[in-house]
Amino acid sequence: AAATSVIRRLLDRVMFSPFATIQALVDGINHFILMLSFRLGPAAALMHLSARDRQFNPHLYLFFTSTLMLSISYFGTKVIHAGIAKYNLSRNLFWNDTLSFWNLLEWAPLLMVLFSAVAVDTVLRNKANSDVVDNTIPFYLRSAVAITTPFLWLRILAFIKVRNKQLATFILCSVEILKDIKWFLLVLFAAMASFAQMWVTLTFESGEAGSYLKGYITAYTIMLGDLDSESLQKHPLITMIFVLYTFGVTIVLLNILIAIVS
């Protein structure tokens, strides 16, 4: 116990030293710059990929993209140095830590931001050098920018978590709740899948495309309170299945979920 107290005081002294405080402040500012430059650089340019779009400001785009690359270089250098130190200390520690969720949030968003920025810039340059007017935005670019954004926010949360006890406690509770409800989610998915398949079987019309996907979407939206009254009037069996599903999922299972979380 005495050794634990000494180690705790030593760690507190290191973490709250002037150097560590300044480094945390610099990292926080760079996280803000990383997010801002990504949203105002490649993400904003994504909406103005036409060479004749007058709303596109190339000077701002170059400024924010350059700032984004500097932020990526700053965080990338820190990740590489930390990885080298862990590898020299212990190879098992290096591999176990590299594949952990919170460490993935250190380097995976940086790669995603870099890919999105390079892809957007490549498309911009190709369209600027082309004589063909093409206003379409490639969907893979939309997907890359859209998926990268929440990972950047998770990276910011991971940064704050280390320095804020309340946020760390909340995230730990959220992780434990997700572990506790894994079997509930399995039962919920089975109920939704069975209802979706019954719904498609009873409401399918010839020539209708994407019926199975529509059935799963219907099962999900009904669970949230959305209702297609026209489909319920086709046959009394459909109405009966709807009542059973809403009672079993919306009332019973969701109350069980509340009990598990509580």
PDB file of C-alpha atoms in Angstrom:
ATOM      1  CA  ALA A   1       0.000   0.000   0.000  1.00  0.00           C
ATOM      2  CA  ALA A   2       2.845   2.363   0.841  1.00  0.00           C
ATOM      3  CA  ALA A   3       4.560   1.612  -2.476  1.00  0.00           C
ATOM      4  CA  THR A   4       1.289   2.217  -4.314  1.00  0.00           C
ATOM      5  CA  SER A   5       0.913   5.590  -2.594  1.00  0.00           C
ATOM      6  CA  VAL A   6       4.473   6.564  -3.513  1.00  0.00           C
ATOM      7  CA  ILE A   7       3.960   5.555  -7.164  1.00  0.00           C
ATOM      8  CA  ARG A   8       0.683   7.482  -7.288  1.00  0.00           C
ATOM      9  CA  ARG A   9       2.329  10.640  -5.961  1.00  0.00           C
ATOM     10  CA  LEU A  10       5.213  10.227  -8.417  1.00  0.00           C
ATOM     11  CA  LEU A  11       2.849   9.807 -11.379  1.00  0.00           C
ATOM     12  CA  ASP A  12       0.782  12.820 -10.273  1.00  0.00           C
ATOM     13  CA  ARG A  13       3.951  14.881 -10.031  1.00  0.00           C
ATOM     14  CA  VAL A  14       5.019  13.845 -13.559  1.00  0.00           C
ATOM     15  CA  MET A  15       1.575  14.292 -15.135  1.00  0.00           C
ATOM     16  CA  PHE A  16       1.005  17.727 -13.606  1.00  0.00           C
ATOM     17  CA  SER A  17       4.511  19.052 -14.139  1.00  0.00           C
ATOM     18  CA  PRO A  18       4.857  22.283 -16.177  1.00  0.00           C
ATOM     19  CA  PHE A  19       6.326  20.383 -19.147  1.00  0.00           C
ATOM     20  CA  ALA A  20       3.483  17.818 -19.193  1.00  0.00           C
ATOM     21  CA  THR A  21       0.883  20.583 -18.838  1.00  0.00           C
ATOM     22  CA  ILE A  22       2.340  22.566 -21.742  1.00  0.00           C
ATOM     23  CA  GLN A  23       2.562  19.421 -23.870  1.00  0.00           C
ATOM     24  CA  ALA A  24      -1.086  18.576 -23.114  1.00  0.00           C
ATOM     25  CA  LEU A  25      -2.083  22.135 -24.061  1.00  0.00           C
ATOM     26  CA  VAL A  26      -0.157  21.916 -27.346  1.00  0.00           C
ATOM     27  CA  ASP A  27      -1.733  18.534 -28.119  1.00  0.00           C
ATOM     28  CA  GLY A  28      -5.211  19.919 -27.393  1.00  0.00           C
ATOM     29  CA  ILE A  29      -4.642  22.881 -29.717  1.00  0.00           C
ATOM     30  CA  ASN A  30      -3.348  20.547 -32.432  1.00  0.00           C
ATOM     31  CA  HIS A  31      -6.410  18.315 -32.072  1.00  0.00           C
ATOM     32  CA  PHE A  32      -8.599  21.379 -32.618  1.00  0.00           C
ATOM     33  CA  ILE A  33      -6.488  22.428 -35.632  1.00  0.00           C
ATOM     34  CA  LEU A  34      -6.624  18.895 -37.051  1.00  0.00           C
ATOM     35  CA  MET A  35     -10.426  18.766 -36.923  1.00  0.00           C
ATOM     36  CA  LEU A  36     -10.909  22.358 -38.134  1.00  0.00           C
ATOM     37  CA  SER A  37      -8.474  22.073 -41.034  1.00  0.00           C
ATOM     38  CA  PHE A  38      -9.990  18.763 -42.137  1.00  0.00           C
ATOM     39  CA  ARG A  39     -13.546  20.124 -42.171  1.00  0.00           C
ATOM     40  CA  LEU A  40     -12.574  23.428 -43.830  1.00  0.00           C
ATOM     41  CA  GLY A  41     -10.038  21.874 -46.192  1.00  0.00           C
ATOM     42  CA  PRO A  42     -10.740  18.526 -47.918  1.00  0.00           C
ATOM     43  CA  ALA A  43     -14.279  18.147 -46.493  1.00  0.00           C
ATOM     44  CA  ALA A  44     -15.313  21.621 -47.691  1.00  0.00           C
ATOM     45  CA  ALA A  45     -13.599  21.148 -51.079  1.00  0.00           C
ATOM     46  CA  LEU A  46     -15.597  17.936 -51.545  1.00  0.00           C
ATOM     47  CA  MET A  47     -18.706  20.068 -52.118  1.00  0.00           C
ATOM     48  CA  HIS A  48     -16.980  22.179 -54.795  1.00  0.00           C
ATOM     49  CA  LEU A  49     -15.303  19.655 -57.066  1.00  0.00           C
ATOM     50  CA  SER A  50     -16.460  21.398 -60.230  1.00  0.00           C
ATOM     51  CA  ALA A  51     -13.716  23.374 -61.951  1.00  0.00           C
ATOM     52  CA  ARG A  52     -16.194  26.202 -62.624  1.00  0.00           C
ATOM     53  CA  ASP A  53     -17.581  26.431 -59.106  1.00  0.00           C
ATOM     54  CA  ARG A  54     -17.063  30.067 -58.086  1.00  0.00           C
ATOM     55  CA  GLN A  55     -17.775  29.343 -54.425  1.00  0.00           C
ATOM     56  CA  PHE A  56     -14.560  27.353 -54.216  1.00  0.00           C
ATOM     57  CA  ASN A  57     -11.679  29.372 -52.739  1.00  0.00           C
ATOM     58  CA  PRO A  58      -8.379  27.731 -53.751  1.00  0.00           C
ATOM     59  CA  HIS A  59      -6.302  29.899 -51.395  1.00  0.00           C
ATOM     60  CA  LEU A  60      -8.291  28.849 -48.325  1.00  0.00           C
ATOM     61  CA  TYR A  61      -8.218  25.254 -49.513  1.00  0.00           C
ATOM     62  CA  LEU A  62      -4.417  25.302 -49.842  1.00  0.00           C
ATOM     63  CA  PHE A  63      -4.037  26.976 -46.441  1.00  0.00           C
ATOM     64  CA  PHE A  64      -6.219  24.506 -44.556  1.00  0.00           C
ATOM     65  CA  THR A  65      -4.807  21.492 -46.425  1.00  0.00           C
ATOM     66  CA  SER A  66      -1.242  22.587 -45.624  1.00  0.00           C
ATOM     67  CA  THR A  67      -2.218  23.090 -41.972  1.00  0.00           C
ATOM     68  CA  LEU A  68      -3.826  19.645 -41.992  1.00  0.00           C
ATOM     69  CA  MET A  69      -0.624  18.052 -43.285  1.00  0.00           C
ATOM     70  CA  LEU A  70       1.390  19.759 -40.544  1.00  0.00           C
ATOM     71  CA  SER A  71      -0.995  18.423 -37.891  1.00  0.00           C
ATOM     72  CA  ILE A  72      -0.793  14.917 -39.365  1.00  0.00           C
ATOM     73  CA  SER A  73       3.013  15.157 -39.343  1.00  0.00           C
ATOM     74  CA  TYR A  74       3.015  16.310 -35.706  1.00  0.00           C
ATOM     75  CA  PHE A  75       0.771  13.520 -34.436  1.00  0.00           C
ATOM     76  CA  GLY A  76       2.306  10.945 -36.778  1.00  0.00           C
ATOM     77  CA  THR A  77       5.784  11.697 -35.421  1.00  0.00           C
ATOM     78  CA  LYS A  78       4.525  11.270 -31.845  1.00  0.00           C
ATOM     79  CA  VAL A  79       2.859   7.943 -32.690  1.00  0.00           C
ATOM     80  CA  ILE A  80       6.006   6.626 -34.412  1.00  0.00           C
ATOM     81  CA  HIS A  81       8.281   7.665 -31.540  1.00  0.00           C
ATOM     82  CA  ALA A  82       5.936   6.096 -28.979  1.00  0.00           C
ATOM     83  CA  GLY A  83       5.791   2.902 -31.041  1.00  0.00           C
ATOM     84  CA  ILE A  84       9.584   2.685 -31.284  1.00  0.00           C
ATOM     85  CA  ALA A  85       9.925   3.205 -27.520  1.00  0.00           C
ATOM     86  CA  LYS A  86       7.369   0.463 -26.771  1.00  0.00           C
ATOM     87  CA  TYR A  87       9.014  -1.912 -29.251  1.00  0.00           C
ATOM     88  CA  ASN A  88      12.444  -1.392 -27.671  1.00  0.00           C
ATOM     89  CA  LEU A  89      10.921  -1.912 -24.230  1.00  0.00           C
ATOM     90  CA  SER A  90       8.941  -5.061 -25.052  1.00  0.00           C
ATOM     91  CA  ARG A  91       7.751  -6.589 -28.314  1.00  0.00           C
ATOM     92  CA  ASN A  92       4.720  -8.147 -26.628  1.00  0.00           C
ATOM     93  CA  LEU A  93       3.797  -4.767 -25.171  1.00  0.00           C
ATOM     94  CA  PHE A  94       4.174  -3.192 -28.616  1.00  0.00           C
ATOM     95  CA  TRP A  95       1.882  -5.646 -30.416  1.00  0.00           C
ATOM     96  CA  ASN A  96      -0.714  -5.830 -27.640  1.00  0.00           C
ATOM     97  CA  ASP A  97      -0.886  -2.043 -27.377  1.00  0.00           C
ATOM     98  CA  THR A  98      -0.858  -1.454 -31.162  1.00  0.00           C
ATOM     99  CA  LEU A  99      -3.954  -3.595 -31.696  1.00  0.00           C
ATOM    100  CA  SER A 100      -5.887  -2.193 -28.729  1.00  0.00           C
ATOM    101  CA  PHE A 101      -8.946  -0.037 -29.464  1.00  0.00           C
ATOM    102  CA  TRP A 102      -7.665   3.151 -27.831  1.00  0.00           C
ATOM    103  CA  ASN A 103      -4.292   2.889 -29.531  1.00  0.00           C
ATOM    104  CA  LEU A 104      -6.014   2.362 -32.891  1.00  0.00           C
ATOM    105  CA  LEU A 105      -7.627   5.759 -32.312  1.00  0.00           C
ATOM    106  CA  GLU A 106      -4.121   7.215 -32.167  1.00  0.00           C
ATOM    107  CA  TRP A 107      -2.998   6.269 -35.672  1.00  0.00           C
ATOM    108  CA  ALA A 108      -6.011   5.000 -37.673  1.00  0.00           C
ATOM    109  CA  PRO A 109      -7.755   8.438 -37.924  1.00  0.00           C
ATOM    110  CA  LEU A 110      -4.490   9.974 -39.130  1.00  0.00           C
ATOM    111  CA  LEU A 111      -4.289   7.476 -42.000  1.00  0.00           C
ATOM    112  CA  MET A 112      -7.954   8.057 -42.814  1.00  0.00           C
ATOM    113  CA  VAL A 113      -7.473  11.847 -42.854  1.00  0.00           C
ATOM    114  CA  LEU A 114      -4.391  11.498 -45.048  1.00  0.00           C
ATOM    115  CA  PHE A 115      -6.209   9.226 -47.506  1.00  0.00           C
ATOM    116  CA  SER A 116      -9.230  11.573 -47.685  1.00  0.00           C
ATOM    117  CA  ALA A 117      -7.066  14.655 -48.205  1.00  0.00           C
ATOM    118  CA  VAL A 118      -4.953  13.040 -50.945  1.00  0.00           C
ATOM    119  CA  ALA A 119      -8.030  11.579 -52.687  1.00  0.00           C
ATOM    120  CA  VAL A 120      -9.909  14.902 -52.695  1.00  0.00           C
ATOM    121  CA  ASP A 121      -6.826  16.761 -53.910  1.00  0.00           C
ATOM    122  CA  THR A 122      -6.271  14.228 -56.698  1.00  0.00           C
ATOM    123  CA  VAL A 123      -9.859  14.562 -57.938  1.00  0.00           C
ATOM    124  CA  LEU A 124      -9.643  18.366 -57.748  1.00  0.00           C
ATOM    125  CA  ARG A 125      -6.482  18.427 -59.840  1.00  0.00           C
ATOM    126  CA  ASN A 126      -7.874  15.995 -62.418  1.00  0.00           C
ATOM    127  CA  LYS A 127     -11.064  18.034 -62.833  1.00  0.00           C
ATOM    128  CA  ALA A 128      -9.112  21.296 -63.029  1.00  0.00           C
ATOM    129  CA  ASN A 129      -6.997  19.894 -65.890  1.00  0.00           C
ATOM    130  CA  SER A 130      -9.983  18.382 -67.718  1.00  0.00           C
ATOM    131  CA  ASP A 131     -12.085  20.157 -70.351  1.00  0.00           C
ATOM    132  CA  VAL A 132     -15.132  18.045 -69.501  1.00  0.00           C
ATOM    133  CA  VAL A 133     -17.536  19.659 -67.020  1.00  0.00           C
ATOM    134  CA  ASP A 134     -18.364  17.036 -64.391  1.00  0.00           C
ATOM    135  CA  ASN A 135     -20.222  18.109 -61.253  1.00  0.00           C
ATOM    136  CA  THR A 136     -20.594  14.628 -59.777  1.00  0.00           C
ATOM    137  CA  ILE A 137     -18.962  13.840 -56.436  1.00  0.00           C
ATOM    138  CA  PRO A 138     -17.565  10.276 -56.286  1.00  0.00           C
ATOM    139  CA  PHE A 139     -19.359   8.335 -53.593  1.00  0.00           C
ATOM    140  CA  TYR A 140     -16.145   6.788 -52.274  1.00  0.00           C
ATOM    141  CA  LEU A 141     -14.956  10.309 -51.459  1.00  0.00           C
ATOM    142  CA  ARG A 142     -18.185  11.067 -49.631  1.00  0.00           C
ATOM    143  CA  SER A 143     -17.812   7.798 -47.708  1.00  0.00           C
ATOM    144  CA  ALA A 144     -14.160   8.433 -46.833  1.00  0.00           C
ATOM    145  CA  VAL A 145     -14.811  11.941 -45.482  1.00  0.00           C
ATOM    146  CA  ALA A 146     -18.000  10.882 -43.667  1.00  0.00           C
ATOM    147  CA  ILE A 147     -16.379   7.876 -41.949  1.00  0.00           C
ATOM    148  CA  THR A 148     -13.231   9.820 -41.040  1.00  0.00           C
ATOM    149  CA  THR A 149     -15.142  12.555 -39.179  1.00  0.00           C
ATOM    150  CA  PRO A 150     -16.490  10.437 -36.249  1.00  0.00           C
ATOM    151  CA  PHE A 151     -13.084   8.784 -35.836  1.00  0.00           C
ATOM    152  CA  LEU A 152     -11.513  12.209 -35.419  1.00  0.00           C
ATOM    153  CA  TRP A 153     -14.050  13.031 -32.706  1.00  0.00           C
ATOM    154  CA  LEU A 154     -13.320   9.694 -31.010  1.00  0.00           C
ATOM    155  CA  ARG A 155      -9.629  10.587 -31.102  1.00  0.00           C
ATOM    156  CA  ILE A 156     -10.408  13.861 -29.338  1.00  0.00           C
ATOM    157  CA  LEU A 157     -12.454  12.014 -26.712  1.00  0.00           C
ATOM    158  CA  ALA A 158      -9.596   9.557 -26.192  1.00  0.00           C
ATOM    159  CA  PHE A 159      -7.237  12.511 -25.658  1.00  0.00           C
ATOM    160  CA  ILE A 160      -9.546  14.169 -23.106  1.00  0.00           C
ATOM    161  CA  LYS A 161     -10.282  10.849 -21.369  1.00  0.00           C
ATOM    162  CA  VAL A 162      -6.727  10.500 -20.140  1.00  0.00           C
ATOM    163  CA  ARG A 163      -6.880  13.912 -18.468  1.00  0.00           C
ATOM    164  CA  ASN A 164     -10.437  13.976 -17.129  1.00  0.00           C
ATOM    165  CA  LYS A 165     -11.600  11.497 -14.464  1.00  0.00           C
ATOM    166  CA  GLN A 166     -15.326  12.115 -15.009  1.00  0.00           C
ATOM    167  CA  LEU A 167     -15.135  11.507 -18.766  1.00  0.00           C
ATOM    168  CA  ALA A 168     -12.958   8.419 -18.243  1.00  0.00           C
ATOM    169  CA  THR A 169     -15.544   7.042 -15.788  1.00  0.00           C
ATOM    170  CA  PHE A 170     -18.386   7.706 -18.229  1.00  0.00           C
ATOM    171  CA  ILE A 171     -16.568   5.985 -21.105  1.00  0.00           C
ATOM    172  CA  LEU A 172     -15.709   3.015 -18.880  1.00  0.00           C
ATOM    173  CA  CYS A 173     -19.378   2.700 -17.863  1.00  0.00           C
ATOM    174  CA  SER A 174     -20.446   2.865 -21.525  1.00  0.00           C
ATOM    175  CA  VAL A 175     -18.007   0.088 -22.458  1.00  0.00           C
ATOM    176  CA  GLU A 176     -19.199  -2.112 -19.581  1.00  0.00           C
ATOM    177  CA  ILE A 177     -22.859  -1.548 -20.540  1.00  0.00           C
ATOM    178  CA  LEU A 178     -22.115  -2.591 -24.119  1.00  0.00           C
ATOM    179  CA  LYS A 179     -20.506  -5.768 -22.781  1.00  0.00           C
ATOM    180  CA  ASP A 180     -23.537  -6.498 -20.593  1.00  0.00           C
ATOM    181  CA  ILE A 181     -26.101  -6.120 -23.386  1.00  0.00           C
ATOM    182  CA  LYS A 182     -24.407  -8.357 -25.975  1.00  0.00           C
ATOM    183  CA  TRP A 183     -26.932 -11.175 -25.425  1.00  0.00           C
ATOM    184  CA  PHE A 184     -29.790  -8.684 -25.417  1.00  0.00           C
ATOM    185  CA  LEU A 185     -28.608  -7.415 -28.813  1.00  0.00           C
ATOM    186  CA  LEU A 186     -28.544 -10.993 -30.112  1.00  0.00           C
ATOM    187  CA  VAL A 187     -32.179 -11.566 -29.042  1.00  0.00           C
ATOM    188  CA  LEU A 188     -33.181  -8.183 -30.470  1.00  0.00           C
ATOM    189  CA  PHE A 189     -31.537  -8.972 -33.803  1.00  0.00           C
ATOM    190  CA  ALA A 190     -33.267 -12.361 -33.942  1.00  0.00           C
ATOM    191  CA  ALA A 191     -36.650 -10.696 -33.299  1.00  0.00           C
ATOM    192  CA  MET A 192     -36.018  -8.027 -35.940  1.00  0.00           C
ATOM    193  CA  ALA A 193     -34.783 -10.589 -38.489  1.00  0.00           C
ATOM    194  CA  SER A 194     -37.800 -12.859 -38.013  1.00  0.00           C
ATOM    195  CA  PHE A 195     -40.232  -9.937 -38.274  1.00  0.00           C
ATOM    196  CA  ALA A 196     -38.462  -8.559 -41.358  1.00  0.00           C
ATOM    197  CA  GLN A 197     -38.661 -11.902 -43.133  1.00  0.00           C
ATOM    198  CA  MET A 198     -42.357 -12.348 -42.232  1.00  0.00           C
ATOM    199  CA  TRP A 199     -43.091  -8.770 -43.315  1.00  0.00           C
ATOM    200  CA  VAL A 200     -41.414  -9.302 -46.704  1.00  0.00           C
ATOM    201  CA  THR A 201     -43.259 -12.598 -47.214  1.00  0.00           C
ATOM    202  CA  LEU A 202     -46.655 -11.039 -46.508  1.00  0.00           C
ATOM    203  CA  THR A 203     -46.206  -7.676 -48.285  1.00  0.00           C
ATOM    204  CA  PHE A 204     -43.995  -8.601 -51.257  1.00  0.00           C
ATOM    205  CA  GLU A 205     -45.183  -7.391 -54.673  1.00  0.00           C
ATOM    206  CA  SER A 206     -43.943  -8.817 -57.990  1.00  0.00           C
ATOM    207  CA  GLY A 207     -41.157  -6.785 -59.553  1.00  0.00           C
ATOM    208  CA  GLU A 208     -40.285  -5.035 -56.300  1.00  0.00           C
ATOM    209  CA  ALA A 209     -36.534  -4.630 -55.877  1.00  0.00           C
ATOM    210  CA  GLY A 210     -34.640  -4.595 -52.585  1.00  0.00           C
ATOM    211  CA  SER A 211     -37.539  -6.132 -50.674  1.00  0.00           C
ATOM    212  CA  TYR A 212     -35.419  -7.874 -48.028  1.00  0.00           C
ATOM    213  CA  LEU A 213     -33.464  -4.717 -47.227  1.00  0.00           C
ATOM    214  CA  LYS A 214     -36.751  -2.815 -47.063  1.00  0.00           C
ATOM    215  CA  GLY A 215     -38.071  -5.425 -44.643  1.00  0.00           C
ATOM    216  CA  TYR A 216     -35.149  -4.959 -42.242  1.00  0.00           C
ATOM    217  CA  ILE A 217     -35.476  -1.178 -42.458  1.00  0.00           C
ATOM    218  CA  THR A 218     -39.193  -1.510 -41.715  1.00  0.00           C
ATOM    219  CA  ALA A 219     -38.457  -3.677 -38.661  1.00  0.00           C
ATOM    220  CA  TYR A 220     -36.020  -1.074 -37.368  1.00  0.00           C
ATOM    221  CA  THR A 221     -38.236   1.955 -38.023  1.00  0.00           C
ATOM    222  CA  ILE A 222     -41.293   0.300 -36.441  1.00  0.00           C
ATOM    223  CA  MET A 223     -39.195  -0.323 -33.330  1.00  0.00           C
ATOM    224  CA  LEU A 224     -38.554   3.441 -33.251  1.00  0.00           C
ATOM    225  CA  GLY A 225     -42.250   4.286 -33.632  1.00  0.00           C
ATOM    226  CA  ASP A 226     -42.617   4.707 -37.394  1.00  0.00           C
ATOM    227  CA  LEU A 227     -45.790   3.155 -38.821  1.00  0.00           C
ATOM    228  CA  ASP A 228     -46.988   2.417 -42.348  1.00  0.00           C
ATOM    229  CA  SER A 229     -50.761   2.187 -41.842  1.00  0.00           C
ATOM    230  CA  GLU A 230     -51.447   1.260 -45.489  1.00  0.00           C
ATOM    231  CA  SER A 231     -49.498  -1.998 -45.213  1.00  0.00           C
ATOM    232  CA  LEU A 232     -51.420  -2.987 -42.069  1.00  0.00           C
ATOM    233  CA  GLN A 233     -54.735  -2.823 -43.947  1.00  0.00           C
ATOM    234  CA  LYS A 234     -53.763  -5.460 -46.504  1.00  0.00           C
ATOM    235  CA  HIS A 235     -54.581  -8.459 -44.300  1.00  0.00           C
ATOM    236  CA  PRO A 236     -55.511  -9.093 -40.628  1.00  0.00           C
ATOM    237  CA  LEU A 237     -52.487 -11.396 -40.242  1.00  0.00           C
ATOM    238  CA  ILE A 238     -50.155  -8.469 -40.967  1.00  0.00           C
ATOM    239  CA  THR A 239     -51.869  -6.451 -38.242  1.00  0.00           C
ATOM    240  CA  MET A 240     -51.536  -9.329 -35.770  1.00  0.00           C
ATOM    241  CA  ILE A 241     -47.813  -9.767 -36.507  1.00  0.00           C
ATOM    242  CA  PHE A 242     -47.326  -6.012 -36.146  1.00  0.00           C
ATOM    243  CA  VAL A 243     -49.016  -6.017 -32.721  1.00  0.00           C
ATOM    244  CA  LEU A 244     -46.960  -8.998 -31.521  1.00  0.00           C
ATOM    245  CA  TYR A 245     -43.708  -7.450 -32.766  1.00  0.00           C
ATOM    246  CA  THR A 246     -44.313  -4.023 -31.227  1.00  0.00           C
ATOM    247  CA  PHE A 247     -45.377  -5.609 -27.938  1.00  0.00           C
ATOM    248  CA  GLY A 248     -42.413  -7.988 -27.818  1.00  0.00           C
ATOM    249  CA  VAL A 249     -39.731  -5.531 -28.934  1.00  0.00           C
ATOM    250  CA  THR A 250     -40.903  -2.034 -28.072  1.00  0.00           C
ATOM    251  CA  ILE A 251     -42.441  -2.895 -24.699  1.00  0.00           C
ATOM    252  CA  VAL A 252     -40.847  -6.080 -23.367  1.00  0.00           C
ATOM    253  CA  LEU A 253     -37.306  -6.031 -24.758  1.00  0.00           C
ATOM    254  CA  LEU A 254     -36.707  -2.318 -24.364  1.00  0.00           C
ATOM    255  CA  ASN A 255     -37.858  -2.494 -20.731  1.00  0.00           C
ATOM    256  CA  ILE A 256     -35.450  -5.383 -20.232  1.00  0.00           C
ATOM    257  CA  LEU A 257     -32.725  -3.169 -21.719  1.00  0.00           C
ATOM    258  CA  ILE A 258     -33.554  -0.431 -19.198  1.00  0.00           C
ATOM    259  CA  ALA A 259     -33.347  -2.990 -16.385  1.00  0.00           C
ATOM    260  CA  ILE A 260     -29.947  -4.245 -17.605  1.00  0.00           C
ATOM    261  CA  VAL A 261     -28.515  -0.731 -17.875  1.00  0.00           C
ATOM    262  CA  SER A 262     -29.883   0.187 -14.450  1.00  0.00           C
TER     263      SER A 262
END
